[in-house]
Coordinates of C-alpha atoms in Angstrom, one line a residue:
Chain A
X1 CA 16.2 -6.4 -27.8
X2 CA 17.0 -2.7 -28.0
X3 CA 20.3 -1.3 -26.8
X4 CA 20.2 2.2 -25.3
X5 CA 22.2 4.4 -23.0
X6 CA 20.0 5.1 -20.1
X7 CA 19.6 6.5 -16.6
X8 CA 18.8 4.0 -13.8
X9 CA 15.5 5.6 -13.0
X10 CA 14.4 5.4 -16.6
X11 CA 15.5 1.8 -16.8
X12 CA 13.1 1.0 -13.9
X13 CA 10.3 2.8 -15.6
X14 CA 10.9 1.1 -19.0
X15 CA 11.1 -2.3 -17.2
X16 CA 7.7 -1.7 -15.6
X17 CA 6.2 -1.0 -19.0
X18 CA 7.8 -4.0 -20.5
X19 CA 6.6 -6.2 -17.6
X20 CA 3.0 -5.1 -18.4
X21 CA 2.5 -2.7 -15.6
X22 CA 0.0 -0.1 -16.7
X23 CA -0.9 1.5 -13.3
X24 CA 1.4 3.8 -11.5
X25 CA 0.6 5.8 -8.4
X26 CA 3.2 8.0 -6.7
X27 CA 4.2 11.3 -5.1
X28 CA 7.3 13.2 -6.2
X29 CA 10.5 12.9 -4.2
X30 CA 14.2 13.3 -5.1
X31 CA 16.1 11.3 -6.4
X32 CA 13.5 9.1 -8.1
X33 CA 11.5 11.6 -10.0
X34 CA 12.5 10.4 -13.5
X35 CA 10.4 7.3 -12.8
X36 CA 7.0 9.1 -12.5
X37 CA 8.0 11.6 -15.1
X38 CA 8.6 8.9 -17.6
X39 CA 5.5 6.9 -16.7
X40 CA 3.3 10.0 -16.8
X41 CA 4.3 10.5 -20.4
X42 CA 4.0 6.8 -21.5
X43 CA 1.2 5.1 -19.6
X44 CA -1.8 7.1 -20.9
X45 CA -1.0 6.1 -24.5
X46 CA -0.8 2.5 -23.5
X47 CA -4.3 2.6 -22.0
X48 CA -2.9 2.8 -18.5
X49 CA -3.2 5.3 -15.7
X50 CA -0.7 7.6 -14.0
X51 CA -2.1 9.2 -10.9
X52 CA 0.0 11.7 -8.9
X53 CA -1.4 11.0 -5.4
X54 CA -1.8 13.5 -2.7
X55 CA 0.8 11.7 -0.6
X56 CA 2.8 8.4 -0.3
X57 CA 0.0 7.2 2.0
X58 CA -2.5 7.7 -0.9
X59 CA -0.1 6.1 -3.4
X60 CA 0.4 2.8 -1.6
X61 CA -3.3 2.4 -0.9
X62 CA -4.1 3.0 -4.6
X63 CA -1.8 0.0 -5.2
X64 CA -3.9 -2.0 -2.7
X65 CA -7.0 -1.2 -4.8
X66 CA -5.5 -2.0 -8.2
X67 CA -3.5 -5.0 -7.0
X68 CA -6.6 -6.5 -5.4
X69 CA -8.2 -6.6 -8.9
X70 CA -5.2 -8.6 -10.2
X71 CA -3.6 -5.9 -12.3
X72 CA 0.1 -5.1 -12.3
X73 CA 0.8 -1.8 -10.5
X74 CA 3.8 0.0 -9.1
X75 CA 4.9 3.0 -7.0
X76 CA 8.3 4.5 -6.5
X77 CA 9.6 6.7 -3.8
X78 CA 12.6 7.5 -1.6
X79 CA 13.3 6.9 2.1
X80 CA 10.9 9.3 3.9
X81 CA 8.2 8.5 1.4
X82 CA 8.7 4.8 1.9
X83 CA 8.4 5.3 5.6
X84 CA 4.9 6.7 5.0
X85 CA 4.0 3.7 2.9
X86 CA 4.8 1.2 5.7
X87 CA 1.2 1.0 6.9
X88 CA 0.0 0.2 3.5
X89 CA 2.8 -2.3 2.9
X90 CA 1.8 -4.2 6.0
X91 CA -1.8 -4.3 4.7
X92 CA -0.7 -5.4 1.2
X93 CA 1.4 -8.2 2.8
X94 CA -1.4 -9.2 5.2
X95 CA -4.0 -9.2 2.4
X96 CA -1.6 -10.9 0.0
X97 CA -1.9 -8.3 -2.7
X98 CA 0.9 -8.1 -5.2
X99 CA 2.6 -4.9 -6.1
X100 CA 6.1 -3.5 -6.8
X101 CA 7.6 -0.7 -4.7
X102 CA 10.8 0.9 -5.8
X103 CA 12.9 2.7 -3.1
X104 CA 15.6 4.9 -4.4
X105 CA 17.1 5.4 -1.0
X106 CA 18.3 8.8 0.2
X107 CA 20.2 9.5 3.3
X108 CA 18.5 9.7 6.7
X109 CA 17.3 9.5 9.4
X110 CA 14.7 12.2 9.1
X111 CA 15.0 14.5 6.1
X112 CA 18.7 13.7 5.7
X113 CA 19.8 14.5 2.2
X114 CA 19.7 13.1 -1.3
X115 CA 23.1 11.5 -1.5
X116 CA 23.5 7.7 -2.0
X117 CA 22.8 5.7 1.1
X118 CA 21.9 2.2 2.1
X119 CA 20.3 3.2 5.3
X120 CA 17.0 1.6 4.7
X121 CA 18.3 -2.0 4.7
X122 CA 16.6 -2.8 8.1
X123 CA 13.4 -1.2 7.1
X124 CA 13.3 -3.1 3.8
X125 CA 14.3 -6.5 5.0
X126 CA 12.6 -6.6 8.4
X127 CA 9.1 -5.9 7.1
X128 CA 9.1 -2.2 8.0
X129 CA 5.4 -2.0 8.9
X130 CA 3.5 -3.6 11.8
X131 CA 2.9 -7.3 12.2
X132 CA 4.7 -10.5 11.3
X133 CA 5.5 -10.3 7.6
X134 CA 8.4 -10.1 5.1
X135 CA 8.8 -8.6 1.7
X136 CA 11.1 -9.8 -1.1
X137 CA 13.8 -7.2 -1.6
X138 CA 15.8 -7.0 -4.8
X139 CA 19.1 -5.0 -4.9
X140 CA 20.3 -3.9 -8.3
X141 CA 23.9 -2.9 -8.8
X142 CA 23.8 -1.5 -12.4
X143 CA 21.4 0.2 -14.8
X144 CA 20.9 -3.1 -16.5
X145 CA 19.9 -4.7 -13.2
X146 CA 17.6 -1.8 -12.5
X147 CA 15.7 -3.1 -15.6
X148 CA 16.2 -6.8 -15.1
X149 CA 15.3 -6.9 -11.4
X150 CA 12.2 -4.6 -11.9
X151 CA 10.9 -7.1 -14.4
X152 CA 11.7 -10.0 -12.0
X153 CA 9.9 -8.0 -9.2
X154 CA 6.6 -8.1 -11.0
X155 CA 6.8 -11.9 -11.6
X156 CA 7.8 -12.6 -7.9
X157 CA 5.0 -10.3 -6.7
X158 CA 2.4 -12.2 -8.7
X159 CA 3.9 -15.6 -8.0
X160 CA 3.8 -15.1 -4.2
X161 CA 0.9 -12.6 -4.0
X162 CA 3.2 -10.2 -2.1
X163 CA 4.6 -6.7 -2.4
X164 CA 8.2 -6.8 -3.8
X165 CA 10.7 -4.0 -3.1
X166 CA 13.4 -2.9 -5.4
X167 CA 16.0 -1.2 -3.2
X168 CA 18.2 1.2 -5.2
X169 CA 20.0 4.4 -4.3
X170 CA 20.7 7.8 -5.8
X171 CA 23.9 6.7 -7.6
X172 CA 22.2 3.8 -9.4
X173 CA 19.2 5.9 -10.2
X174 CA 21.0 8.9 -11.6
X175 CA 23.9 7.4 -13.5
X176 CA 23.7 6.4 -17.2
X177 CA 25.0 3.1 -18.6
X178 CA 24.3 0.8 -21.5
X179 CA 21.0 -0.9 -21.2
X180 CA 19.6 -3.8 -23.2
X181 CA 15.9 -3.5 -23.1
X182 CA 14.2 -6.9 -23.5
X183 CA 10.6 -8.0 -23.5
X184 CA 9.7 -10.6 -20.8
X185 CA 7.4 -13.5 -21.6
X186 CA 3.8 -13.2 -20.3
X187 CA 3.2 -15.8 -17.6
X188 CA -0.1 -17.0 -16.1
X189 CA -0.1 -16.6 -12.3
X190 CA -3.7 -17.8 -11.9
X191 CA -5.0 -14.5 -10.7
X192 CA -8.5 -15.4 -11.8
X193 CA -8.7 -17.6 -8.7
X194 CA -8.6 -14.7 -6.3
X195 CA -8.8 -11.3 -8.0
X196 CA -11.7 -9.0 -7.3
X197 CA -13.6 -8.6 -10.6
X198 CA -17.2 -8.3 -9.5
X199 CA -19.1 -11.4 -8.2
X200 CA -20.5 -12.4 -11.6
X201 CA -21.3 -16.1 -11.7
X202 CA -19.3 -16.9 -8.6
X203 CA -19.5 -16.3 -4.8
X204 CA -18.4 -12.8 -3.7
X205 CA -14.8 -12.5 -2.6
X206 CA -13.2 -10.5 0.1
X207 CA -9.5 -9.5 0.3
X208 CA -8.7 -8.6 3.9
X209 CA -6.3 -8.9 6.8
X210 CA -8.8 -8.9 9.7
X211 CA -9.3 -12.3 11.2
X212 CA -11.3 -12.4 14.4
X213 CA -12.5 -16.0 14.6
X214 CA -10.9 -18.4 17.1
X215 CA -7.4 -19.2 15.8
X216 CA -8.1 -17.7 12.4
X217 CA -5.4 -15.0 12.6
X218 CA -2.8 -17.5 13.9
X219 CA -3.6 -19.8 11.0
X220 CA -3.2 -16.8 8.6
X221 CA 0.1 -15.9 10.1
X222 CA 1.3 -19.5 9.8
X223 CA 0.1 -19.5 6.2
X224 CA 2.2 -16.4 5.5
X225 CA 5.1 -17.9 7.4
X226 CA 5.0 -21.1 5.2
X227 CA 5.0 -18.8 2.2
X228 CA 8.0 -16.9 3.4
X229 CA 9.8 -20.2 4.1
X230 CA 9.2 -21.3 0.5
X231 CA 10.5 -17.9 -0.8
X232 CA 13.6 -18.3 1.4
X233 CA 14.2 -21.8 0.0
X234 CA 13.6 -20.9 -3.6
X235 CA 14.4 -17.3 -4.3
X236 CA 17.7 -16.4 -2.5
X237 CA 20.0 -14.9 -5.2
X238 CA 23.6 -13.7 -5.1
X239 CA 26.3 -12.8 -7.5
X240 CA 29.7 -14.4 -6.6
X241 CA 33.2 -13.9 -7.8
X242 CA 35.2 -16.1 -5.5
X243 CA 38.7 -17.2 -6.4
X244 CA 40.2 -20.6 -5.5
X245 CA 41.9 -20.3 -2.1
X246 CA 39.9 -17.3 -1.2
X247 CA 41.6 -15.4 1.7
X248 CA 38.8 -12.9 2.4
X249 CA 35.2 -12.5 1.0
X250 CA 33.9 -9.0 0.7
X251 CA 30.1 -8.9 1.1
X252 CA 28.4 -5.8 -0.4
X253 CA 25.2 -5.0 -2.4
X254 CA 24.1 -2.3 -4.8
X255 CA 26.4 0.7 -5.2
X256 CA 28.7 -0.5 -2.4
X257 CA 29.3 -3.7 -4.3
X258 CA 30.4 -1.7 -7.4
X259 CA 32.9 0.3 -5.4
X260 CA 34.0 -2.9 -3.6
X261 CA 34.4 -4.7 -7.0
X262 CA 37.1 -2.2 -8.1
X263 CA 38.9 -2.6 -4.8
X264 CA 38.6 -6.4 -5.0
X265 CA 39.9 -6.4 -8.6
X266 CA 42.9 -4.3 -7.5
X267 CA 43.8 -6.7 -4.6
X268 CA 43.5 -9.7 -6.9
X269 CA 45.7 -8.0 -9.5
X270 CA 48.3 -7.6 -6.8
X271 CA 48.3 -11.3 -6.2
X272 CA 45.8 -11.6 -3.3
X273 CA 42.8 -13.9 -3.4
X274 CA 39.9 -11.8 -2.4
X275 CA 36.3 -12.7 -3.3
X276 CA 33.2 -10.6 -3.7
X277 CA 29.7 -11.9 -2.7
X278 CA 27.0 -9.6 -3.8
X279 CA 23.5 -10.4 -2.5
X280 CA 20.9 -9.7 -5.2
X281 CA 18.1 -10.6 -2.9
X282 CA 18.4 -8.9 0.5
X283 CA 15.4 -10.8 1.7
X284 CA 15.6 -13.7 1.4
X285 CA 19.3 -13.2 2.3
X286 CA 21.6 -15.6 0.4
X287 CA 23.0 -17.2 3.5
X288 CA 23.9 -20.5 2.0
X289 CA 26.6 -19.0 -0.2
X290 CA 28.2 -17.5 2.9
X291 CA 27.9 -20.7 4.8
X292 CA 29.8 -22.6 2.1
X293 CA 32.6 -20.0 2.4
X294 CA 32.5 -20.0 6.2
X295 CA 32.9 -23.8 6.2
X296 CA 36.2 -23.2 4.3
X297 CA 37.3 -20.7 7.0
X298 CA 37.0 -17.7 4.8
X299 CA 36.7 -14.5 6.8
X300 CA 34.2 -11.8 5.7
X301 CA 34.3 -8.1 5.3
X302 CA 30.9 -6.4 4.9
X303 CA 31.0 -3.1 3.1
X304 CA 27.9 -0.9 3.3
X305 CA 26.9 2.7 2.8
X306 CA 25.6 2.9 6.4
X307 CA 26.8 2.3 9.9
X308 CA 26.2 -1.4 9.9
X309 CA 22.9 -3.2 8.9
X310 CA 23.5 -6.0 6.4
X311 CA 26.5 -7.1 8.4
X312 CA 24.0 -8.5 11.0
X313 CA 22.7 -10.8 8.3
X314 CA 26.2 -11.8 7.4
X315 CA 26.8 -12.7 11.1
X316 CA 23.5 -14.5 11.3
X317 CA 24.4 -16.5 8.2
X318 CA 27.8 -17.7 9.3
X319 CA 26.8 -18.2 13.0
X320 CA 30.2 -17.6 14.4
X321 CA 31.9 -20.1 12.1
X322 CA 34.1 -17.4 10.6
X323 CA 35.1 -13.9 11.6
X324 CA 33.0 -11.0 10.2
X325 CA 34.3 -7.4 10.1
X326 CA 32.6 -4.3 8.9
X327 CA 33.5 -1.2 6.9
X328 CA 30.7 1.4 6.9
X329 CA 30.4 4.6 5.0
X330 CA 27.2 6.5 6.1
X331 CA 25.9 9.2 3.7
X332 CA 28.0 12.3 3.5
X333 CA 31.1 10.4 2.7
X334 CA 31.1 8.3 -0.5
X335 CA 34.0 5.8 -0.3
X336 CA 36.4 5.5 -3.2
X337 CA 37.7 2.1 -4.4
X338 CA 40.9 3.0 -2.6
X339 CA 39.1 3.4 0.7
X340 CA 37.7 -0.1 0.4
X341 CA 41.1 -1.5 -0.9
X342 CA 42.8 -0.1 2.2
X343 CA 40.2 -1.7 4.4
X344 CA 40.8 -5.0 2.6
X345 CA 44.5 -4.7 3.1
X346 CA 44.1 -3.9 6.8
X347 CA 41.8 -6.9 7.1
X348 CA 44.2 -9.2 5.3
X349 CA 47.2 -8.2 7.4
X350 CA 45.1 -8.8 10.6
X351 CA 44.3 -12.3 9.3
X352 CA 48.1 -12.8 8.7
X353 CA 48.9 -11.7 12.2
X354 CA 46.2 -14.1 13.4
X355 CA 47.8 -17.0 11.5
X356 CA 51.3 -16.2 12.9
X357 CA 49.9 -16.2 16.4
Chain B
X1 CA -48.7 -15.2 -2.7
X2 CA -46.9 -12.3 -4.4
X3 CA -44.2 -10.9 -2.2
X4 CA -44.4 -7.2 -1.8
X5 CA -41.3 -6.6 0.3
X6 CA -38.2 -8.7 0.2
X7 CA -34.6 -8.5 1.3
X8 CA -32.4 -7.0 -1.4
X9 CA -30.6 -9.6 -3.5
X10 CA -27.3 -7.9 -2.9
X11 CA -27.5 -8.4 0.9
X12 CA -26.5 -11.8 2.3
X13 CA -28.7 -13.7 4.9
X14 CA -26.2 -13.0 7.7
X15 CA -27.8 -11.2 10.6
X16 CA -26.3 -7.8 11.3
X17 CA -24.0 -7.5 14.4
X18 CA -24.9 -3.9 15.0
X19 CA -26.2 -2.7 18.4
X20 CA -29.9 -2.3 18.9
X21 CA -31.1 1.0 17.5
X22 CA -28.0 1.6 15.4
X23 CA -28.8 2.9 11.9
X24 CA -26.1 1.0 10.0
X25 CA -28.6 -1.8 9.3
X26 CA -31.1 0.5 7.8
X27 CA -28.4 2.3 5.7
X28 CA -27.0 -1.1 4.6
X29 CA -30.5 -2.0 3.4
X30 CA -30.9 1.2 1.4
X31 CA -27.5 0.7 -0.3
X32 CA -28.5 -2.9 -1.1
X33 CA -31.7 -1.6 -2.7
X34 CA -29.6 0.7 -4.8
X35 CA -27.3 -2.0 -5.9
X36 CA -30.3 -4.1 -7.0
X37 CA -32.1 -1.2 -8.6
X38 CA -29.1 -0.4 -10.9
X39 CA -28.3 -4.1 -11.5
X40 CA -24.6 -3.6 -10.6
X41 CA -24.1 -6.3 -8.0
X42 CA -22.0 -8.5 -10.3
X43 CA -19.8 -5.6 -11.3
X44 CA -19.4 -3.9 -7.9
X45 CA -16.2 -3.8 -6.0
X46 CA -16.4 -2.3 -2.5
X47 CA -13.8 -0.7 -0.4
X48 CA -14.6 -1.4 3.2
X49 CA -13.4 1.0 5.9
X50 CA -12.3 0.5 9.5
X51 CA -14.9 0.9 12.2
X52 CA -18.3 -0.6 12.9
X53 CA -19.0 -1.1 9.2
X54 CA -15.8 -3.0 8.5
X55 CA -17.8 -6.2 8.3
X56 CA -19.9 -5.0 5.4
X57 CA -18.2 -7.7 3.3
X58 CA -20.2 -10.2 5.4
X59 CA -23.5 -8.5 4.6
X60 CA -23.1 -7.4 1.0
X61 CA -22.9 -10.1 -1.6
X62 CA -20.3 -8.3 -3.5
X63 CA -16.5 -8.4 -4.0
X64 CA -14.8 -6.2 -1.3
X65 CA -11.3 -5.2 -0.3
X66 CA -10.7 -4.1 3.2
X67 CA -8.8 -0.8 3.5
X68 CA -6.5 0.6 6.2
X69 CA -8.1 3.1 8.5
X70 CA -9.0 6.2 6.5
X71 CA -7.5 5.0 3.2
X72 CA -10.7 3.6 1.5
X73 CA -10.8 6.6 -0.9
X74 CA -7.3 5.8 -2.1
X75 CA -8.0 2.1 -2.3
X76 CA -11.2 2.9 -4.3
X77 CA -9.3 5.2 -6.6
X78 CA -6.9 2.3 -7.4
X79 CA -9.8 0.0 -8.1
X80 CA -11.7 2.5 -10.3
X81 CA -8.7 3.8 -12.3
X82 CA -7.7 0.3 -13.3
X83 CA -11.3 -0.9 -13.7
X84 CA -13.3 2.0 -15.0
X85 CA -16.1 -0.3 -16.2
X86 CA -16.7 -1.6 -12.6
X87 CA -19.0 0.0 -10.0
X88 CA -17.0 1.0 -7.0
X89 CA -18.7 1.5 -3.6
X90 CA -17.4 3.2 -0.5
X91 CA -19.1 3.0 2.9
X92 CA -17.2 4.9 5.6
X93 CA -17.7 6.2 9.1
X94 CA -16.9 9.6 10.5
X95 CA -13.5 8.7 12.0
X96 CA -12.5 7.0 8.8
X97 CA -13.7 9.6 6.3
X98 CA -13.4 12.9 8.3
X99 CA -10.4 12.4 10.6
X100 CA -7.7 10.0 9.7
X101 CA -8.7 9.8 6.1
X102 CA -9.5 13.5 5.5
X103 CA -6.6 13.9 3.0
X104 CA -7.6 10.8 1.0
X105 CA -11.3 12.0 1.1
X106 CA -10.7 15.5 0.0
X107 CA -8.3 14.6 -2.8
X108 CA -10.3 11.7 -4.2
X109 CA -13.3 14.0 -4.3
X110 CA -11.2 16.8 -5.8
X111 CA -9.8 14.6 -8.5
X112 CA -13.4 13.8 -9.5
X113 CA -13.0 10.1 -9.0
X114 CA -16.1 8.4 -10.3
X115 CA -16.9 6.7 -7.0
X116 CA -20.0 6.4 -4.8
X117 CA -19.4 7.3 -1.2
X118 CA -21.8 6.6 1.7
X119 CA -20.5 8.5 4.7
X120 CA -22.2 7.5 7.9
X121 CA -22.0 10.3 10.5
X122 CA -22.9 9.2 14.1
X123 CA -20.8 11.9 15.8
X124 CA -18.8 9.4 17.7
X125 CA -16.2 6.6 17.4
X126 CA -18.4 3.5 17.8
X127 CA -16.1 0.5 17.5
X128 CA -13.4 1.7 19.8
X129 CA -16.0 2.5 22.5
X130 CA -17.3 6.0 22.2
X131 CA -14.5 8.5 21.8
X132 CA -14.8 12.0 20.4
X133 CA -15.1 12.1 16.6
X134 CA -14.4 15.2 14.3
X135 CA -18.2 15.3 14.0
X136 CA -19.0 15.1 17.7
X137 CA -21.4 18.0 18.4
X138 CA -20.5 20.9 20.8
X139 CA -21.2 20.0 24.3
X140 CA -21.5 16.3 23.5
X141 CA -19.9 14.1 26.1
X142 CA -17.8 11.2 25.0
X143 CA -15.1 9.1 26.7
X144 CA -12.5 11.6 25.5
X145 CA -14.6 14.7 25.8
X146 CA -15.8 13.9 29.3
X147 CA -16.8 17.5 30.0
X148 CA -18.5 17.9 26.7
X149 CA -16.9 19.0 23.4
X150 CA -15.6 22.5 23.8
X151 CA -14.7 24.5 20.7
X152 CA -11.8 26.2 22.5
X153 CA -10.3 22.8 23.3
X154 CA -11.5 20.6 20.4
X155 CA -12.5 22.8 17.5
X156 CA -15.8 22.6 15.8
X157 CA -17.7 19.6 14.4
X158 CA -16.6 19.3 10.8
X159 CA -19.1 19.7 8.0
X160 CA -17.9 17.4 5.3
X161 CA -20.8 17.7 2.9
X162 CA -20.5 21.5 2.8
X163 CA -16.7 21.1 2.2
X164 CA -17.1 18.5 -0.5
X165 CA -19.9 20.4 -2.3
X166 CA -17.3 23.2 -3.0
X167 CA -15.0 20.8 -4.9
X168 CA -15.3 20.8 -8.7
X169 CA -14.7 17.0 -8.8
X170 CA -17.9 16.3 -6.8
X171 CA -21.0 15.5 -8.9
X172 CA -23.5 15.0 -6.1
X173 CA -23.3 15.9 -2.4
X174 CA -26.2 15.5 0.0
X175 CA -26.8 15.2 3.8
X176 CA -29.7 13.0 4.8
X177 CA -31.0 11.2 7.9
X178 CA -33.0 8.0 8.6
X179 CA -34.6 9.3 11.8
X180 CA -38.2 9.4 10.2
X181 CA -39.9 7.6 7.4
X182 CA -39.9 10.8 5.3
X183 CA -36.2 11.3 5.8
X184 CA -35.7 7.6 5.1
X185 CA -37.2 8.0 1.7
X186 CA -35.1 11.1 1.0
X187 CA -32.0 9.0 2.0
X188 CA -33.0 6.3 -0.4
X189 CA -33.4 8.9 -3.2
X190 CA -30.0 10.5 -2.4
X191 CA -28.2 7.2 -2.4
X192 CA -29.8 6.4 -5.8
X193 CA -28.5 9.8 -7.1
X194 CA -25.0 9.0 -5.8
X195 CA -25.2 5.7 -7.7
X196 CA -26.4 7.5 -10.9
X197 CA -23.6 10.0 -10.5
X198 CA -21.0 7.3 -10.8
X199 CA -22.8 5.4 -13.6
X200 CA -23.0 8.7 -15.6
X201 CA -19.4 9.6 -14.8
X202 CA -20.2 12.9 -13.2
X203 CA -17.5 12.6 -10.5
X204 CA -17.8 11.8 -6.9
X205 CA -21.3 10.9 -5.7
X206 CA -21.4 11.6 -2.0
X207 CA -24.1 11.1 0.7
X208 CA -23.6 11.9 4.4
X209 CA -26.2 10.0 6.5
X210 CA -26.8 11.1 10.1
X211 CA -26.9 8.0 12.1
X212 CA -27.5 7.0 15.7
X213 CA -25.2 5.3 18.1
X214 CA -27.5 4.5 21.2
X215 CA -24.8 2.4 22.9
X216 CA -22.1 5.0 22.9
X217 CA -24.4 7.9 23.3
X218 CA -25.8 6.2 26.4
X219 CA -29.4 6.5 25.2
X220 CA -32.3 4.3 24.3
X221 CA -32.9 3.9 20.5
X222 CA -35.8 6.3 20.6
X223 CA -33.9 8.9 22.7
X224 CA -31.1 8.6 20.2
X225 CA -33.4 9.4 17.3
X226 CA -34.6 12.5 19.2
X227 CA -31.0 13.4 19.8
X228 CA -30.4 13.4 16.0
X229 CA -33.4 15.7 15.6
X230 CA -32.6 18.1 18.4
X231 CA -28.8 18.2 18.4
X232 CA -27.5 17.0 15.1
X233 CA -29.8 18.2 12.3
X234 CA -29.7 21.9 13.6
X235 CA -25.9 21.8 13.2
X236 CA -25.7 19.4 10.2
X237 CA -28.6 20.7 8.0
X238 CA -30.2 18.2 5.7
X239 CA -30.5 18.7 1.9
X240 CA -28.8 18.4 -1.4
X241 CA -25.8 20.7 -1.5
X242 CA -24.7 20.0 -5.0
X243 CA -26.1 18.2 -8.0
X244 CA -24.7 18.2 -11.5
X245 CA -27.3 17.3 -14.1
X246 CA -24.8 16.6 -16.9
X247 CA -21.1 16.2 -17.4
X248 CA -20.9 20.0 -17.5
X249 CA -17.3 20.1 -16.4
X250 CA -13.9 19.3 -17.9

């Protein structure tokens, strides 16, 4: 284990190398450029390849080629670039080809700006491209998690033969924190059973998403659906700090969760009992943790750097068993812990009024 | 009895689905002969395109990944960069290579990717039912150029081989046709050269093959061949436009 002081983007790049990724294809876009810059420097000396593609469309399809041969590969981009990759992501999901895609979100819609935002939640968690598919989405909230979750992303991608998204933002990507770099164990995911390596001594293989035979495509979609159900059952992750007798649970991910944490800590220091639920996987959404709190009549406050996206998953999780409110901060205004603290206080006083009534 | 003519080993037994008079079957066979000749079947990975030839994975006994429309060159780049010891084969139609995938085509060629590209130009979109392609000739009627292609409206038919031949990353670029036995033999030779170009790491090996589409042209197979000779070859001249003999570049 090596301890360093590192920028979030560099932590992602170092994690990819540690996880055995030797192939990176990408196109520059702010605020994620330290990832390709680092990998362009390091990968050639490791026998790997860095290709600066002509576009994000090119990049994602290079992943389709490399991923189909069973080798670990990655791209990174930011919101408008990720939009261009959606066609390829749909094909990767449909063809069951593993790869890791890092989205350091910027603000939108359209060109927007480069400030921190969580505006791509819907795009990331709803599939984004055409067709009936899902992608695992990991949401780091620190430089350490930029590293840890990138490593995890490669394992999950191989385990489920699926693209995996790491959803970060400009704040996490650009800030520096202490980082413990660790070397993950090498696992066998049985890729020799499906990877394209040339048809030597075995029947030829095809990796495809076109199914024209009677019922073939329906069966393929059900196969994917069963896989997604298994992922939902096994891979939902959340970080919880919930006190006994919790009066209110704040739900927030990534940068918003860090800001919310300061606000929650202040409220608790003042004698309130406020919890923080931080989804680490955005898809699958860690609904069960919320359900357990809802069953104890804990109300929720979703805090996001957008105008309201994850809050829909919070509502879907609790299914009306508990009230859900929302505090949104779209790009252009970065909330301070005081902003969120005031929101928590407003919410708590409303709960009190409700009790009195 | 000694067989003097057999089906290439690298082609499966599955009958082609192509329309009567379509040249895809002939071109498939020539590519199969090249795979056999160079002994690369067991190390070939193909990138299939979208269009009439998407089913090539049913006909070629090789590993294949299906690519999104126009993206086969990027997919092939990803295969080759991570597997430089494998032979990577592309087989694309004119919509795929010269319209939606122009960016991927130009840049893969310009990067000098060691790939072999067979570009089948039949001047029309076949699988979707005969719409105008970037290679549709002037005056040619299609379902989306019902009055005939007009340069003021639609621009000119795009000459991909001439464009690619200018790029430093291209090792071999030729335009051929399978309309006559003599041209058929030239096509075979050009495809073999494009294979050699990859094997010897001279950059992109590229062959444009003029091809017929009797169904969508609304012609008999023989009239379609005549159409290639009278309408296509005069605008899309045949020949080798570039050939590197050694790795005489960076």
